Structure formats: C-alpha cells, structure tokens
Amino acid sequence: MSDILCVTNRALCKGDFLAKIEEIAKAAPSAIVLREKDLPEGEYKSLTARVMEICERNGIPCILHSFINAAIELNCDKIHLPLHILRGMSSVEKEKFSVLGASCHSVEDALEAEKLGSTYITAGHVFATDCKKGIPPRGIDFLKNVCQSVSIPVYAIGGIDEKNIAAVRNAGAAGACIMSGLMCCHDAKHYMQNFQKAGENIETY
C-alpha cells in the first residue's frame, strides 16, 4: 500500500480537475485529501460529492478538509483540520469521524493534536517549496523530533519529491503528502511508481 497522501489544489491542475482526480485515484495513493479551502462551503460540498464518488469507485479513501458540517452531512467519516479548527471541535463532532487529521508546525502542535484526538498529523513544511516562498523550511531534524514526540502516524508535507522521500521515511514518518507533483504531472501512475522506487534508497540530509 502506498504511503503517499495526495493533497488537492485545483488551481495547479491545468486540465479538468475531476479527470485528474480520477487519474490520481487509479494511481492508488493511500488517500486523497480534498483541500480546496478557497471554496465557500456550499461549493465545496458540491465538489466533494463528486470526488467522493470517484474515490469510492477506485477504492481510495477520501479525506475532507476544514468543513466539518459538510463532512457530516455527506456521511464522510474522514477529515483533516487546521489545528485552530480542531481546538473548537466538540466531542460529539469528533465521534462522527474515524480518521481525524491535523496540520502541525511544531512538536508542541503535534502533542496538542494527539491530545485532542487526532488519528494522524501532517508536519511541515519540511523542505523548501513554492507554496511557502520566502519561509525557511523546518528541515528533517524537525520532522524527526515530531515523529519521536507522538505515537500517531506523522506525514511529512512541503517540498517532498523523489530525491528526499527516503530521508522522510528514515526520519520515522508514516509517509508524505504530495500536492503539486500529482496535480501537475502528466501521468499520475508513472509518477507514483517512480516515487515509490526512489524511496527504496535511503538518503540522509
């Protein structure tokens, strides 16, 4: 099973977004996180229904992002949240989800997310990335410290590619989140195969 989480960003997708989701789903990532945070909740919910259908048809988990009510209304029991939204989540709401992810940027964040009931976290940004231009990456030692501080799976995010995925795994991460690579590639299956193959050779940073 893949250890790669696809995080979506339709703004990076040059062609039809749903066609790209279908292509990525067929490439078998561990899950697809529908992150389209710029959408109003109503539009997000409409898009989600179509993405969930694609994921279900291909046997890939669909993890929603930020919109708790939309997830509950669509009977999706998997969601990823910024830490500030997780803090305000009620225990009744948490019971609706079997998968509850949180975005973390420090060991303190990670510990808090675990305490609040997260089943996994993302930690970043680990390497330099265009998504965080001008902001220094936190580095592989940061990732190691986060992985050692919690007992739940940690997925690295930010600048992950074929050249550094082995270092990410070697740091103790359960896997990595990929956004632009999968959104922009011409062949998601080939991209994923190369990604997995590249990770077989452990590198250190």
Short mmCIF file of C-alpha atoms in Angstrom, two decimals, residues 3-4 125-129 137 139-140 143-144 156-173 175-178 191 194-205:
data_model
loop_
_atom_site.label_atom_id
_atom_site.label_comp_id
_atom_site.label_asym_id
_atom_site.label_seq_id
_atom_site.Cartn_x
_atom_site.Cartn_y
_atom_site.Cartn_z
CA ASP A 3 2.39 5.83 1.92
CA ILE A 4 1.64 8.89 -0.21
CA HIS A 125 6.93 22.38 5.82
CA VAL A 126 9.95 20.12 5.78
CA PHE A 127 11.72 21.21 2.59
CA ALA A 128 11.66 24.39 0.54
CA THR A 129 8.51 24.70 -1.55
CA PRO A 137 11.87 25.07 5.67
CA GLY A 139 14.10 20.53 7.90
CA ILE A 140 14.49 16.82 8.50
CA LEU A 143 10.42 16.00 11.26
CA LYS A 144 12.40 13.50 13.35
CA ALA A 156 5.64 15.00 6.12
CA ILE A 157 4.47 17.88 3.95
CA GLY A 158 6.28 20.56 1.97
CA GLY A 159 8.75 20.07 -0.85
CA ILE A 160 8.65 16.28 -0.84
CA ASP A 161 9.92 14.66 -4.04
CA GLU A 162 11.70 11.55 -5.31
CA LYS A 163 15.05 12.89 -4.10
CA ASN A 164 14.09 13.27 -0.44
CA ILE A 165 11.26 10.81 0.21
CA ALA A 166 13.71 8.21 1.56
CA ALA A 167 15.00 10.70 4.12
CA VAL A 168 11.40 11.39 5.14
CA ARG A 169 10.76 7.70 5.73
CA ASN A 170 14.08 7.30 7.50
CA ALA A 171 13.08 10.11 9.88
CA GLY A 172 10.23 7.96 11.15
CA ALA A 173 7.37 9.43 9.14
CA GLY A 175 4.59 8.79 4.68
CA ALA A 176 4.37 12.08 2.84
CA CYS A 177 1.83 14.49 1.38
CA ILE A 178 2.19 15.43 -2.28
CA TYR A 191 4.74 9.45 -11.15
CA ASN A 194 8.85 6.48 -9.74
CA PHE A 195 8.15 8.00 -6.34
CA GLN A 196 7.90 4.61 -4.66
CA LYS A 197 11.00 3.31 -6.45
CA ALA A 198 13.03 6.38 -5.49
CA GLY A 199 12.18 5.81 -1.86
CA GLU A 200 13.86 2.42 -1.80
CA ASN A 201 17.30 4.01 -1.49
CA ILE A 202 17.65 5.60 1.93
CA GLU A 203 19.27 9.02 1.87
CA THR A 204 20.30 11.24 4.74
CA TYR A 205 20.02 15.02 4.99
#
